[in-house]
Amino acid sequence: MLKRDTASSDSQATTMRHRGSDVVLSIALVAMLAASWLLAGHLVARVPPLVVAAGRTAGSFLVLTAIALSRWQERTQMRAVLGRGRTILLLGFLGFFAYYAGTMLGTGLIGASRVGLITSLLPSMTFAIGMVAFGEPATRGKVLATMLALSGAVGYVLVDGQGSGPGVRPFDGATIAGGLLALGGTFAYAVYGYLYQKHLSDLPTMAALPAVSGAGAIMLTILAISSARLSGLALADLAELAVLGVALTAPVFILLHELIRRRGPLFTAALSLAVPFLIRTGEWALASKGPPSALVLLFLLVCCAGVGLTLAGGPRRIRRLV
C-alpha cells in the first residue's frame, strides 16, 4: 500500500511539473508572438517591409539550422529533406516567401495589430481551404463560425485600420490593399500547412524547417535586393532585424512545435486568440496608437469567437497547420 501511495504521489508531482512547464511555454509563446508583431510594426515604419521579411526569415533559418546540425537524428534526416527539392521550393514559397512578404507589406500599410488579427484567422481559413480543395467534411456550425471570424476581422480592419499618411480614411485603397496582402499571406500559409502534412510529415520537423526556411529566405532576399534600397540601413535597424529573426521568430517556431507535441494542435492554435489583444494593448502602451474604442474591441471579440468556434470541432483539422 505504501509503495502504491508513493507511486501515485510521484505521478501527481510529475503531472503538476509538466502542467507548470506547459503554462510557462504557453505564456512565452503568446508573449513572443505579440512582441514579434510589435517589433515588425516598428521596423517597417522605417525599413522596407520586404527587407524586414527577408531579415527575419534569414535569422530564423540560421538558428533552426544550427539546432538541427547539433542533433544527430535531425542531421542525418536533413539529407532526405534536401532530396525533395521541388517540395522544398514550393513550401518555402508558400510558408515563408508569400506569408512573410504579404504580412510585412500589409503591416507597412495597416499596422501590426490589424495584420496580427488577420493571421489569427488561420484555423478558420485552413478549414475553408480543406473543405473546398481537399474534400474535408464540413458542418453548418463550422461554416458559420468561419464567416463570423472573417466578418469580425474585416470590421476591425475597416474601423481601426488607417493607411499610412495624414488624412487617410479607413476605407481608402491603402487599408484595403494592406488587408488583402495580409489575407493573401495567411491564405498561402494555410495551403502550406496542408502540403507540409502531405509531403514532409514523415520527417522530423527540425530536420525539415531549415531547408524550407532557407528556400524562403533566398527568395525573399532576392526580391528585397531587387526592389528595395539597402544602403540606408542603420546599424540599429540591422540589430533589430537580428532580434526579430533570431530571438523571436525562430523561438516561436520551436515553442509552437513543442506545445503541439505536449498539448496537441487544438490547444496550441487556441493560444493565438490572445495575441491580437496583446498587440493592440502594446501599441497603446507604446503610444503608437490611442486606446481601442468599444467598437474595435467588439470586432476583436467577434473575430476571436469565430476562430474559437472553428477550433471547437477538434484537433484533426488543426493538425494540418504544422
PDB file of C-alpha atoms in Angstrom:
ATOM      1  CA  MET A   1       0.000   0.000   0.000  1.00  0.00           C
ATOM      2  CA  LEU A   2       2.846   2.390   0.892  1.00  0.00           C
ATOM      3  CA  LYS A   3       4.567   1.713  -2.449  1.00  0.00           C
ATOM      4  CA  ARG A   4       1.314   2.304  -4.299  1.00  0.00           C
ATOM      5  CA  ASP A   5       0.730   5.619  -2.485  1.00  0.00           C
ATOM      6  CA  THR A   6       4.312   6.689  -3.164  1.00  0.00           C
ATOM      7  CA  ALA A   7       3.993   5.872  -6.874  1.00  0.00           C
ATOM      8  CA  SER A   8       0.705   7.761  -7.041  1.00  0.00           C
ATOM      9  CA  SER A   9       2.170  10.848  -5.366  1.00  0.00           C
ATOM     10  CA  ASP A  10       5.211  10.744  -7.677  1.00  0.00           C
ATOM     11  CA  SER A  11       2.904  10.547 -10.697  1.00  0.00           C
ATOM     12  CA  GLN A  12       0.872  13.508  -9.457  1.00  0.00           C
ATOM     13  CA  ALA A  13       4.033  15.523  -8.827  1.00  0.00           C
ATOM     14  CA  THR A  14       5.282  14.754 -12.349  1.00  0.00           C
ATOM     15  CA  THR A  15       1.935  15.780 -13.834  1.00  0.00           C
ATOM     16  CA  MET A  16       1.990  19.048 -11.903  1.00  0.00           C
ATOM     17  CA  ARG A  17       5.528  19.801 -13.095  1.00  0.00           C
ATOM     18  CA  HIS A  18       4.506  19.127 -16.700  1.00  0.00           C
ATOM     19  CA  ARG A  19       1.466  21.361 -16.367  1.00  0.00           C
ATOM     20  CA  GLY A  20       3.598  24.087 -14.835  1.00  0.00           C
ATOM     21  CA  SER A  21       6.111  23.922 -17.668  1.00  0.00           C
ATOM     22  CA  ASP A  22       3.269  23.929 -20.207  1.00  0.00           C
ATOM     23  CA  VAL A  23       1.930  27.126 -18.670  1.00  0.00           C
ATOM     24  CA  VAL A  24       5.370  28.736 -18.874  1.00  0.00           C
ATOM     25  CA  LEU A  25       5.803  27.666 -22.516  1.00  0.00           C
ATOM     26  CA  SER A  26       2.302  28.910 -23.391  1.00  0.00           C
ATOM     27  CA  ILE A  27       2.913  32.324 -21.847  1.00  0.00           C
ATOM     28  CA  ALA A  28       6.301  32.544 -23.586  1.00  0.00           C
ATOM     29  CA  LEU A  29       4.766  31.655 -26.972  1.00  0.00           C
ATOM     30  CA  VAL A  30       1.970  34.226 -26.739  1.00  0.00           C
ATOM     31  CA  ALA A  31       4.351  36.922 -25.465  1.00  0.00           C
ATOM     32  CA  MET A  32       6.898  36.248 -28.225  1.00  0.00           C
ATOM     33  CA  LEU A  33       4.229  36.242 -30.926  1.00  0.00           C
ATOM     34  CA  ALA A  34       2.913  39.595 -29.751  1.00  0.00           C
ATOM     35  CA  ALA A  35       6.430  41.017 -29.349  1.00  0.00           C
ATOM     36  CA  SER A  36       7.418  39.869 -32.842  1.00  0.00           C
ATOM     37  CA  TRP A  37       4.441  41.691 -34.378  1.00  0.00           C
ATOM     38  CA  LEU A  38       5.126  44.849 -32.395  1.00  0.00           C
ATOM     39  CA  LEU A  39       8.807  44.846 -33.379  1.00  0.00           C
ATOM     40  CA  ALA A  40       7.931  44.122 -37.013  1.00  0.00           C
ATOM     41  CA  GLY A  41       5.465  47.002 -36.997  1.00  0.00           C
ATOM     42  CA  HIS A  42       8.143  49.272 -35.512  1.00  0.00           C
ATOM     43  CA  LEU A  43      10.671  48.192 -38.138  1.00  0.00           C
ATOM     44  CA  VAL A  44       8.500  48.563 -41.232  1.00  0.00           C
ATOM     45  CA  ALA A  45       7.884  52.193 -40.283  1.00  0.00           C
ATOM     46  CA  ARG A  46      11.442  52.978 -41.436  1.00  0.00           C
ATOM     47  CA  VAL A  47      12.796  49.813 -43.120  1.00  0.00           C
ATOM     48  CA  PRO A  48      11.346  48.440 -46.397  1.00  0.00           C
ATOM     49  CA  PRO A  49       8.860  45.661 -45.493  1.00  0.00           C
ATOM     50  CA  LEU A  50      10.494  43.167 -47.848  1.00  0.00           C
ATOM     51  CA  VAL A  51      13.839  43.743 -46.107  1.00  0.00           C
ATOM     52  CA  VAL A  52      12.147  43.011 -42.778  1.00  0.00           C
ATOM     53  CA  ALA A  53      10.602  39.860 -44.236  1.00  0.00           C
ATOM     54  CA  ALA A  54      13.952  38.673 -45.629  1.00  0.00           C
ATOM     55  CA  GLY A  55      15.871  39.555 -42.473  1.00  0.00           C
ATOM     56  CA  ARG A  56      13.575  37.770 -40.032  1.00  0.00           C
ATOM     57  CA  THR A  57      13.408  34.678 -42.256  1.00  0.00           C
ATOM     58  CA  ALA A  58      17.194  34.557 -42.693  1.00  0.00           C
ATOM     59  CA  GLY A  59      17.714  34.940 -38.947  1.00  0.00           C
ATOM     60  CA  SER A  60      15.302  32.140 -38.110  1.00  0.00           C
ATOM     61  CA  PHE A  61      16.926  29.949 -40.772  1.00  0.00           C
ATOM     62  CA  LEU A  62      20.338  30.338 -39.131  1.00  0.00           C
ATOM     63  CA  VAL A  63      19.006  29.408 -35.693  1.00  0.00           C
ATOM     64  CA  LEU A  64      16.957  26.441 -36.923  1.00  0.00           C
ATOM     65  CA  THR A  65      19.896  25.148 -38.959  1.00  0.00           C
ATOM     66  CA  ALA A  66      22.287  25.415 -36.015  1.00  0.00           C
ATOM     67  CA  ILE A  67      19.861  23.472 -33.810  1.00  0.00           C
ATOM     68  CA  ALA A  68      19.319  20.788 -36.454  1.00  0.00           C
ATOM     69  CA  LEU A  69      23.057  20.344 -37.014  1.00  0.00           C
ATOM     70  CA  SER A  70      23.615  19.966 -33.276  1.00  0.00           C
ATOM     71  CA  ARG A  71      21.305  16.931 -33.116  1.00  0.00           C
ATOM     72  CA  TRP A  72      22.406  13.651 -34.626  1.00  0.00           C
ATOM     73  CA  GLN A  73      18.946  12.465 -35.680  1.00  0.00           C
ATOM     74  CA  GLU A  74      17.978  15.717 -37.398  1.00  0.00           C
ATOM     75  CA  ARG A  75      21.413  15.985 -39.004  1.00  0.00           C
ATOM     76  CA  THR A  76      21.066  12.584 -40.670  1.00  0.00           C
ATOM     77  CA  GLN A  77      17.498  13.298 -41.795  1.00  0.00           C
ATOM     78  CA  MET A  78      18.417  16.623 -43.413  1.00  0.00           C
ATOM     79  CA  ARG A  79      19.866  14.735 -46.401  1.00  0.00           C
ATOM     80  CA  ALA A  80      16.485  13.136 -47.040  1.00  0.00           C
ATOM     81  CA  VAL A  81      14.840  16.568 -46.932  1.00  0.00           C
ATOM     82  CA  LEU A  82      17.301  18.004 -49.448  1.00  0.00           C
ATOM     83  CA  GLY A  83      16.399  15.184 -51.823  1.00  0.00           C
ATOM     84  CA  ARG A  84      12.897  16.656 -52.174  1.00  0.00           C
ATOM     85  CA  GLY A  85      13.915  19.816 -53.983  1.00  0.00           C
ATOM     86  CA  ARG A  86      10.614  20.712 -55.660  1.00  0.00           C
ATOM     87  CA  THR A  87       8.692  20.231 -52.442  1.00  0.00           C
ATOM     88  CA  ILE A  88      11.157  22.395 -50.521  1.00  0.00           C
ATOM     89  CA  LEU A  89      10.879  25.197 -53.085  1.00  0.00           C
ATOM     90  CA  LEU A  90       7.076  25.082 -53.089  1.00  0.00           C
ATOM     91  CA  LEU A  91       6.819  25.046 -49.295  1.00  0.00           C
ATOM     92  CA  GLY A  92       9.470  27.757 -48.971  1.00  0.00           C
ATOM     93  CA  PHE A  93       7.474  29.900 -51.376  1.00  0.00           C
ATOM     94  CA  LEU A  94       4.135  29.409 -49.610  1.00  0.00           C
ATOM     95  CA  GLY A  95       5.134  29.221 -45.947  1.00  0.00           C
ATOM     96  CA  PHE A  96       7.878  31.837 -45.870  1.00  0.00           C
ATOM     97  CA  PHE A  97       8.095  33.906 -49.063  1.00  0.00           C
ATOM     98  CA  ALA A  98       4.377  34.521 -49.653  1.00  0.00           C
ATOM     99  CA  TYR A  99       3.448  34.548 -45.969  1.00  0.00           C
ATOM    100  CA  TYR A 100       6.099  36.979 -44.761  1.00  0.00           C
ATOM    101  CA  ALA A 101       6.036  39.162 -47.890  1.00  0.00           C
ATOM    102  CA  GLY A 102       2.259  39.517 -47.638  1.00  0.00           C
ATOM    103  CA  THR A 103       2.133  40.108 -43.893  1.00  0.00           C
ATOM    104  CA  MET A 104       5.093  42.508 -43.771  1.00  0.00           C
ATOM    105  CA  LEU A 105       3.836  44.549 -46.727  1.00  0.00           C
ATOM    106  CA  GLY A 106       0.415  44.532 -45.086  1.00  0.00           C
ATOM    107  CA  THR A 107       1.934  45.696 -41.790  1.00  0.00           C
ATOM    108  CA  GLY A 108       3.525  48.630 -43.574  1.00  0.00           C
ATOM    109  CA  LEU A 109       0.090  49.715 -44.788  1.00  0.00           C
ATOM    110  CA  ILE A 110      -2.335  48.932 -41.957  1.00  0.00           C
ATOM    111  CA  GLY A 111      -0.169  48.250 -38.907  1.00  0.00           C
ATOM    112  CA  ALA A 112       0.758  45.252 -36.800  1.00  0.00           C
ATOM    113  CA  SER A 113      -2.459  44.822 -34.821  1.00  0.00           C
ATOM    114  CA  ARG A 114      -4.674  44.538 -37.917  1.00  0.00           C
ATOM    115  CA  VAL A 115      -2.315  42.094 -39.605  1.00  0.00           C
ATOM    116  CA  GLY A 116      -1.967  40.122 -36.365  1.00  0.00           C
ATOM    117  CA  LEU A 117      -5.730  39.756 -36.193  1.00  0.00           C
ATOM    118  CA  ILE A 118      -5.940  38.671 -39.835  1.00  0.00           C
ATOM    119  CA  THR A 119      -3.308  35.984 -39.284  1.00  0.00           C
ATOM    120  CA  SER A 120      -5.334  34.697 -36.324  1.00  0.00           C
ATOM    121  CA  LEU A 121      -7.889  33.653 -38.956  1.00  0.00           C
ATOM    122  CA  LEU A 122      -5.509  30.840 -39.924  1.00  0.00           C
ATOM    123  CA  PRO A 123      -7.548  27.983 -38.364  1.00  0.00           C
ATOM    124  CA  SER A 124     -10.764  29.223 -39.979  1.00  0.00           C
ATOM    125  CA  MET A 125      -9.050  29.723 -43.340  1.00  0.00           C
ATOM    126  CA  THR A 126      -7.473  26.273 -43.136  1.00  0.00           C
ATOM    127  CA  PHE A 127     -10.899  24.775 -42.556  1.00  0.00           C
ATOM    128  CA  ALA A 128     -12.320  26.638 -45.571  1.00  0.00           C
ATOM    129  CA  ILE A 129      -9.472  25.546 -47.852  1.00  0.00           C
ATOM    130  CA  GLY A 130      -9.749  21.967 -46.661  1.00  0.00           C
ATOM    131  CA  MET A 131     -13.478  21.941 -47.327  1.00  0.00           C
ATOM    132  CA  VAL A 132     -13.198  23.414 -50.828  1.00  0.00           C
ATOM    133  CA  ALA A 133      -9.932  21.961 -52.133  1.00  0.00           C
ATOM    134  CA  PHE A 134      -9.172  18.843 -50.105  1.00  0.00           C
ATOM    135  CA  GLY A 135     -12.587  17.332 -49.506  1.00  0.00           C
ATOM    136  CA  GLU A 136     -12.616  17.848 -45.745  1.00  0.00           C
ATOM    137  CA  PRO A 137     -16.095  17.310 -44.238  1.00  0.00           C
ATOM    138  CA  ALA A 138     -17.904  20.483 -43.242  1.00  0.00           C
ATOM    139  CA  THR A 139     -20.658  21.303 -40.793  1.00  0.00           C
ATOM    140  CA  ARG A 140     -23.042  24.232 -40.801  1.00  0.00           C
ATOM    141  CA  GLY A 141     -21.584  25.395 -37.478  1.00  0.00           C
ATOM    142  CA  LYS A 142     -18.028  25.499 -38.818  1.00  0.00           C
ATOM    143  CA  VAL A 143     -19.116  27.414 -41.930  1.00  0.00           C
ATOM    144  CA  LEU A 144     -20.976  29.965 -39.815  1.00  0.00           C
ATOM    145  CA  ALA A 145     -18.033  30.234 -37.407  1.00  0.00           C
ATOM    146  CA  THR A 146     -15.648  30.918 -40.287  1.00  0.00           C
ATOM    147  CA  MET A 147     -17.957  33.610 -41.670  1.00  0.00           C
ATOM    148  CA  LEU A 148     -18.242  35.135 -38.186  1.00  0.00           C
ATOM    149  CA  ALA A 149     -14.436  35.256 -37.790  1.00  0.00           C
ATOM    150  CA  LEU A 150     -13.971  36.811 -41.223  1.00  0.00           C
ATOM    151  CA  SER A 151     -16.655  39.441 -40.625  1.00  0.00           C
ATOM    152  CA  GLY A 152     -15.040  40.390 -37.308  1.00  0.00           C
ATOM    153  CA  ALA A 153     -11.616  40.742 -38.921  1.00  0.00           C
ATOM    154  CA  VAL A 154     -12.969  42.830 -41.820  1.00  0.00           C
ATOM    155  CA  GLY A 155     -14.851  45.085 -39.420  1.00  0.00           C
ATOM    156  CA  TYR A 156     -11.775  45.547 -37.251  1.00  0.00           C
ATOM    157  CA  VAL A 157      -9.532  46.409 -40.193  1.00  0.00           C
ATOM    158  CA  LEU A 158     -12.005  48.927 -41.589  1.00  0.00           C
ATOM    159  CA  VAL A 159     -12.872  50.573 -38.264  1.00  0.00           C
ATOM    160  CA  ASP A 160      -9.456  50.616 -36.588  1.00  0.00           C
ATOM    161  CA  GLY A 161      -7.206  50.412 -39.664  1.00  0.00           C
ATOM    162  CA  GLN A 162      -5.647  53.517 -41.091  1.00  0.00           C
ATOM    163  CA  GLY A 163      -3.465  53.623 -44.158  1.00  0.00           C
ATOM    164  CA  SER A 164      -0.134  55.380 -43.795  1.00  0.00           C
ATOM    165  CA  GLY A 165      -0.016  59.141 -44.253  1.00  0.00           C
ATOM    166  CA  PRO A 166      -2.012  62.092 -42.917  1.00  0.00           C
ATOM    167  CA  GLY A 167      -5.713  62.433 -43.627  1.00  0.00           C
ATOM    168  CA  VAL A 168      -6.194  58.863 -44.781  1.00  0.00           C
ATOM    169  CA  ARG A 169      -9.680  57.492 -44.330  1.00  0.00           C
ATOM    170  CA  PRO A 170     -10.431  53.974 -43.026  1.00  0.00           C
ATOM    171  CA  PHE A 171     -11.903  52.875 -46.349  1.00  0.00           C
ATOM    172  CA  ASP A 172      -9.060  54.084 -48.575  1.00  0.00           C
ATOM    173  CA  GLY A 173      -7.069  51.968 -51.000  1.00  0.00           C
ATOM    174  CA  ALA A 174      -4.081  51.549 -48.682  1.00  0.00           C
ATOM    175  CA  THR A 175      -6.225  49.962 -45.979  1.00  0.00           C
ATOM    176  CA  ILE A 176      -7.908  47.603 -48.429  1.00  0.00           C
ATOM    177  CA  ALA A 177      -4.585  46.706 -50.089  1.00  0.00           C
ATOM    178  CA  GLY A 178      -2.933  46.058 -46.721  1.00  0.00           C
ATOM    179  CA  GLY A 179      -5.776  43.810 -45.626  1.00  0.00           C
ATOM    180  CA  LEU A 180      -5.697  41.860 -48.894  1.00  0.00           C
ATOM    181  CA  LEU A 181      -1.914  41.406 -48.708  1.00  0.00           C
ATOM    182  CA  ALA A 182      -2.135  40.066 -45.154  1.00  0.00           C
ATOM    183  CA  LEU A 183      -5.077  37.865 -46.089  1.00  0.00           C
ATOM    184  CA  GLY A 184      -3.176  36.538 -49.109  1.00  0.00           C
ATOM    185  CA  GLY A 185      -0.142  35.728 -46.979  1.00  0.00           C
ATOM    186  CA  THR A 186      -2.307  33.916 -44.448  1.00  0.00           C
ATOM    187  CA  PHE A 187      -4.035  32.006 -47.245  1.00  0.00           C
ATOM    188  CA  ALA A 188      -0.634  30.908 -48.586  1.00  0.00           C
ATOM    189  CA  TYR A 189       0.369  29.667 -45.136  1.00  0.00           C
ATOM    190  CA  ALA A 190      -2.875  27.715 -44.792  1.00  0.00           C
ATOM    191  CA  VAL A 191      -2.160  25.933 -48.089  1.00  0.00           C
ATOM    192  CA  TYR A 192       1.412  25.389 -46.888  1.00  0.00           C
ATOM    193  CA  GLY A 193       0.030  23.551 -43.864  1.00  0.00           C
ATOM    194  CA  TYR A 194      -1.802  21.025 -45.983  1.00  0.00           C
ATOM    195  CA  LEU A 195       1.118  20.467 -48.338  1.00  0.00           C
ATOM    196  CA  TYR A 196       3.603  20.180 -45.463  1.00  0.00           C
ATOM    197  CA  GLN A 197       1.420  17.498 -43.898  1.00  0.00           C
ATOM    198  CA  LYS A 198       1.238  15.656 -47.204  1.00  0.00           C
ATOM    199  CA  HIS A 199       4.894  15.788 -48.253  1.00  0.00           C
ATOM    200  CA  LEU A 200       7.095  16.255 -45.157  1.00  0.00           C
ATOM    201  CA  SER A 201       5.174  14.896 -42.168  1.00  0.00           C
ATOM    202  CA  ASP A 202       7.222  11.659 -42.297  1.00  0.00           C
ATOM    203  CA  LEU A 203      10.376  13.591 -41.319  1.00  0.00           C
ATOM    204  CA  PRO A 204      11.305  15.326 -38.043  1.00  0.00           C
ATOM    205  CA  THR A 205      10.156  18.948 -38.000  1.00  0.00           C
ATOM    206  CA  MET A 206      13.580  20.292 -37.029  1.00  0.00           C
ATOM    207  CA  ALA A 207      15.129  18.441 -39.959  1.00  0.00           C
ATOM    208  CA  ALA A 208      12.679  19.915 -42.469  1.00  0.00           C
ATOM    209  CA  LEU A 209      12.355  23.514 -41.267  1.00  0.00           C
ATOM    210  CA  PRO A 210      15.954  24.602 -42.060  1.00  0.00           C
ATOM    211  CA  ALA A 211      15.620  23.651 -45.723  1.00  0.00           C
ATOM    212  CA  VAL A 212      12.150  25.171 -46.088  1.00  0.00           C
ATOM    213  CA  SER A 213      13.033  28.390 -44.270  1.00  0.00           C
ATOM    214  CA  GLY A 214      16.314  28.594 -46.207  1.00  0.00           C
ATOM    215  CA  ALA A 215      14.485  28.401 -49.537  1.00  0.00           C
ATOM    216  CA  GLY A 216      12.097  31.126 -48.403  1.00  0.00           C
ATOM    217  CA  ALA A 217      14.955  33.297 -47.147  1.00  0.00           C
ATOM    218  CA  ILE A 218      16.735  33.105 -50.515  1.00  0.00           C
ATOM    219  CA  MET A 219      13.559  34.078 -52.400  1.00  0.00           C
ATOM    220  CA  LEU A 220      12.840  36.975 -50.059  1.00  0.00           C
ATOM    221  CA  THR A 221      16.440  38.206 -50.163  1.00  0.00           C
ATOM    222  CA  ILE A 222      16.458  38.244 -53.976  1.00  0.00           C
ATOM    223  CA  LEU A 223      13.185  40.183 -54.034  1.00  0.00           C
ATOM    224  CA  ALA A 224      14.337  42.599 -51.315  1.00  0.00           C
ATOM    225  CA  ILE A 225      17.632  43.349 -53.079  1.00  0.00           C
ATOM    226  CA  SER A 226      15.925  43.878 -56.426  1.00  0.00           C
ATOM    227  CA  SER A 227      13.110  46.099 -55.147  1.00  0.00           C
ATOM    228  CA  ALA A 228      14.428  47.974 -52.109  1.00  0.00           C
ATOM    229  CA  ARG A 229      17.402  50.187 -51.351  1.00  0.00           C
ATOM    230  CA  LEU A 230      19.610  48.645 -48.693  1.00  0.00           C
ATOM    231  CA  SER A 231      22.179  51.444 -48.459  1.00  0.00           C
ATOM    232  CA  GLY A 232      20.141  53.429 -45.952  1.00  0.00           C
ATOM    233  CA  LEU A 233      20.012  50.715 -43.309  1.00  0.00           C
ATOM    234  CA  ALA A 234      21.479  51.781 -39.986  1.00  0.00           C
ATOM    235  CA  LEU A 235      23.241  49.509 -37.530  1.00  0.00           C
ATOM    236  CA  ALA A 236      20.259  49.813 -35.193  1.00  0.00           C
ATOM    237  CA  ASP A 237      17.982  48.541 -37.961  1.00  0.00           C
ATOM    238  CA  LEU A 238      20.220  45.527 -38.563  1.00  0.00           C
ATOM    239  CA  ALA A 239      20.357  44.810 -34.839  1.00  0.00           C
ATOM    240  CA  GLU A 240      16.560  44.906 -34.550  1.00  0.00           C
ATOM    241  CA  LEU A 241      16.242  42.663 -37.608  1.00  0.00           C
ATOM    242  CA  ALA A 242      18.568  40.174 -35.928  1.00  0.00           C
ATOM    243  CA  VAL A 243      16.489  40.273 -32.758  1.00  0.00           C
ATOM    244  CA  LEU A 244      13.298  39.747 -34.748  1.00  0.00           C
ATOM    245  CA  GLY A 245      14.648  36.714 -36.604  1.00  0.00           C
ATOM    246  CA  VAL A 246      16.981  35.113 -34.067  1.00  0.00           C
ATOM    247  CA  ALA A 247      15.405  35.966 -30.713  1.00  0.00           C
ATOM    248  CA  LEU A 248      11.705  35.960 -31.658  1.00  0.00           C
ATOM    249  CA  THR A 249      10.787  34.244 -34.952  1.00  0.00           C
ATOM    250  CA  ALA A 250      12.959  31.137 -34.510  1.00  0.00           C
ATOM    251  CA  PRO A 251      11.976  30.541 -30.847  1.00  0.00           C
ATOM    252  CA  VAL A 252       8.306  30.878 -31.817  1.00  0.00           C
ATOM    253  CA  PHE A 253       8.704  28.004 -34.279  1.00  0.00           C
ATOM    254  CA  ILE A 254      10.373  25.872 -31.608  1.00  0.00           C
ATOM    255  CA  LEU A 255       7.832  26.673 -28.881  1.00  0.00           C
ATOM    256  CA  LEU A 256       4.945  26.133 -31.275  1.00  0.00           C
ATOM    257  CA  HIS A 257       6.016  22.630 -32.207  1.00  0.00           C
ATOM    258  CA  GLU A 258       6.923  21.730 -28.628  1.00  0.00           C
ATOM    259  CA  LEU A 259       3.463  22.718 -27.397  1.00  0.00           C
ATOM    260  CA  ILE A 260       1.840  20.815 -30.259  1.00  0.00           C
ATOM    261  CA  ARG A 261       3.802  17.760 -29.163  1.00  0.00           C
ATOM    262  CA  ARG A 262       2.851  18.197 -25.497  1.00  0.00           C
ATOM    263  CA  ARG A 263      -0.710  19.510 -25.565  1.00  0.00           C
ATOM    264  CA  GLY A 264      -1.895  18.952 -29.105  1.00  0.00           C
ATOM    265  CA  PRO A 265      -2.648  21.285 -32.010  1.00  0.00           C
ATOM    266  CA  LEU A 266      -6.072  22.399 -30.761  1.00  0.00           C
ATOM    267  CA  PHE A 267      -4.695  23.842 -27.518  1.00  0.00           C
ATOM    268  CA  THR A 268      -1.766  25.470 -29.341  1.00  0.00           C
ATOM    269  CA  ALA A 269      -3.924  27.090 -32.010  1.00  0.00           C
ATOM    270  CA  ALA A 270      -6.280  28.442 -29.347  1.00  0.00           C
ATOM    271  CA  LEU A 271      -3.384  30.340 -27.738  1.00  0.00           C
ATOM    272  CA  SER A 272      -3.149  32.579 -30.803  1.00  0.00           C
ATOM    273  CA  LEU A 273      -6.510  34.117 -29.903  1.00  0.00           C
ATOM    274  CA  ALA A 274      -4.824  36.139 -27.147  1.00  0.00           C
ATOM    275  CA  VAL A 275      -2.230  37.636 -29.489  1.00  0.00           C
ATOM    276  CA  PRO A 276      -4.334  40.354 -31.236  1.00  0.00           C
ATOM    277  CA  PHE A 277      -5.391  41.762 -27.855  1.00  0.00           C
ATOM    278  CA  LEU A 278      -1.772  41.907 -26.678  1.00  0.00           C
ATOM    279  CA  ILE A 279      -0.633  43.579 -29.898  1.00  0.00           C
ATOM    280  CA  ARG A 280      -3.342  46.238 -29.680  1.00  0.00           C
ATOM    281  CA  THR A 281      -2.589  46.800 -25.992  1.00  0.00           C
ATOM    282  CA  GLY A 282       1.127  47.011 -26.771  1.00  0.00           C
ATOM    283  CA  GLU A 283       0.546  49.639 -29.459  1.00  0.00           C
ATOM    284  CA  TRP A 284      -1.453  51.661 -26.951  1.00  0.00           C
ATOM    285  CA  ALA A 285       1.223  51.274 -24.261  1.00  0.00           C
ATOM    286  CA  LEU A 286       3.950  52.325 -26.712  1.00  0.00           C
ATOM    287  CA  ALA A 287       1.859  55.361 -27.725  1.00  0.00           C
ATOM    288  CA  SER A 288       1.881  54.332 -31.373  1.00  0.00           C
ATOM    289  CA  LYS A 289      -1.933  54.201 -31.262  1.00  0.00           C
ATOM    290  CA  GLY A 290      -4.622  55.505 -28.976  1.00  0.00           C
ATOM    291  CA  PRO A 291      -6.812  53.326 -26.768  1.00  0.00           C
ATOM    292  CA  PRO A 292      -9.129  50.943 -28.647  1.00  0.00           C
ATOM    293  CA  SER A 293     -12.756  52.017 -28.921  1.00  0.00           C
ATOM    294  CA  ALA A 294     -15.681  49.869 -27.809  1.00  0.00           C
ATOM    295  CA  LEU A 295     -16.464  49.039 -31.452  1.00  0.00           C
ATOM    296  CA  VAL A 296     -12.876  47.971 -32.089  1.00  0.00           C
ATOM    297  CA  LEU A 297     -12.959  45.673 -29.059  1.00  0.00           C
ATOM    298  CA  LEU A 298     -16.295  44.273 -30.223  1.00  0.00           C
ATOM    299  CA  PHE A 299     -14.887  43.333 -33.636  1.00  0.00           C
ATOM    300  CA  LEU A 300     -11.843  41.785 -31.931  1.00  0.00           C
ATOM    301  CA  LEU A 301     -14.119  39.647 -29.773  1.00  0.00           C
ATOM    302  CA  VAL A 302     -16.302  38.662 -32.747  1.00  0.00           C
ATOM    303  CA  CYS A 303     -13.278  37.534 -34.756  1.00  0.00           C
ATOM    304  CA  CYS A 304     -11.765  35.570 -31.878  1.00  0.00           C
ATOM    305  CA  ALA A 305     -15.131  33.989 -31.079  1.00  0.00           C
ATOM    306  CA  GLY A 306     -15.452  32.827 -34.684  1.00  0.00           C
ATOM    307  CA  VAL A 307     -11.967  31.336 -34.685  1.00  0.00           C
ATOM    308  CA  GLY A 308     -12.654  29.697 -31.328  1.00  0.00           C
ATOM    309  CA  LEU A 309     -15.854  28.104 -32.632  1.00  0.00           C
ATOM    310  CA  THR A 310     -13.954  26.830 -35.670  1.00  0.00           C
ATOM    311  CA  LEU A 311     -11.366  25.260 -33.368  1.00  0.00           C
ATOM    312  CA  ALA A 312     -14.095  23.613 -31.308  1.00  0.00           C
ATOM    313  CA  GLY A 313     -14.515  20.911 -33.933  1.00  0.00           C
ATOM    314  CA  GLY A 314     -11.444  19.031 -32.741  1.00  0.00           C
ATOM    315  CA  PRO A 315      -7.700  18.760 -33.375  1.00  0.00           C
ATOM    316  CA  ARG A 316      -7.760  16.741 -36.574  1.00  0.00           C
ATOM    317  CA  ARG A 317      -8.275  19.759 -38.835  1.00  0.00           C
ATOM    318  CA  ILE A 318      -5.852  21.961 -36.977  1.00  0.00           C
ATOM    319  CA  ARG A 319      -3.074  19.374 -37.261  1.00  0.00           C
ATOM    320  CA  ARG A 320      -2.792  20.460 -40.884  1.00  0.00           C
ATOM    321  CA  LEU A 321      -1.214  23.695 -39.684  1.00  0.00           C
ATOM    322  CA  VAL A 322       2.133  22.113 -38.733  1.00  0.00           C
TER     323      VAL A 322
END
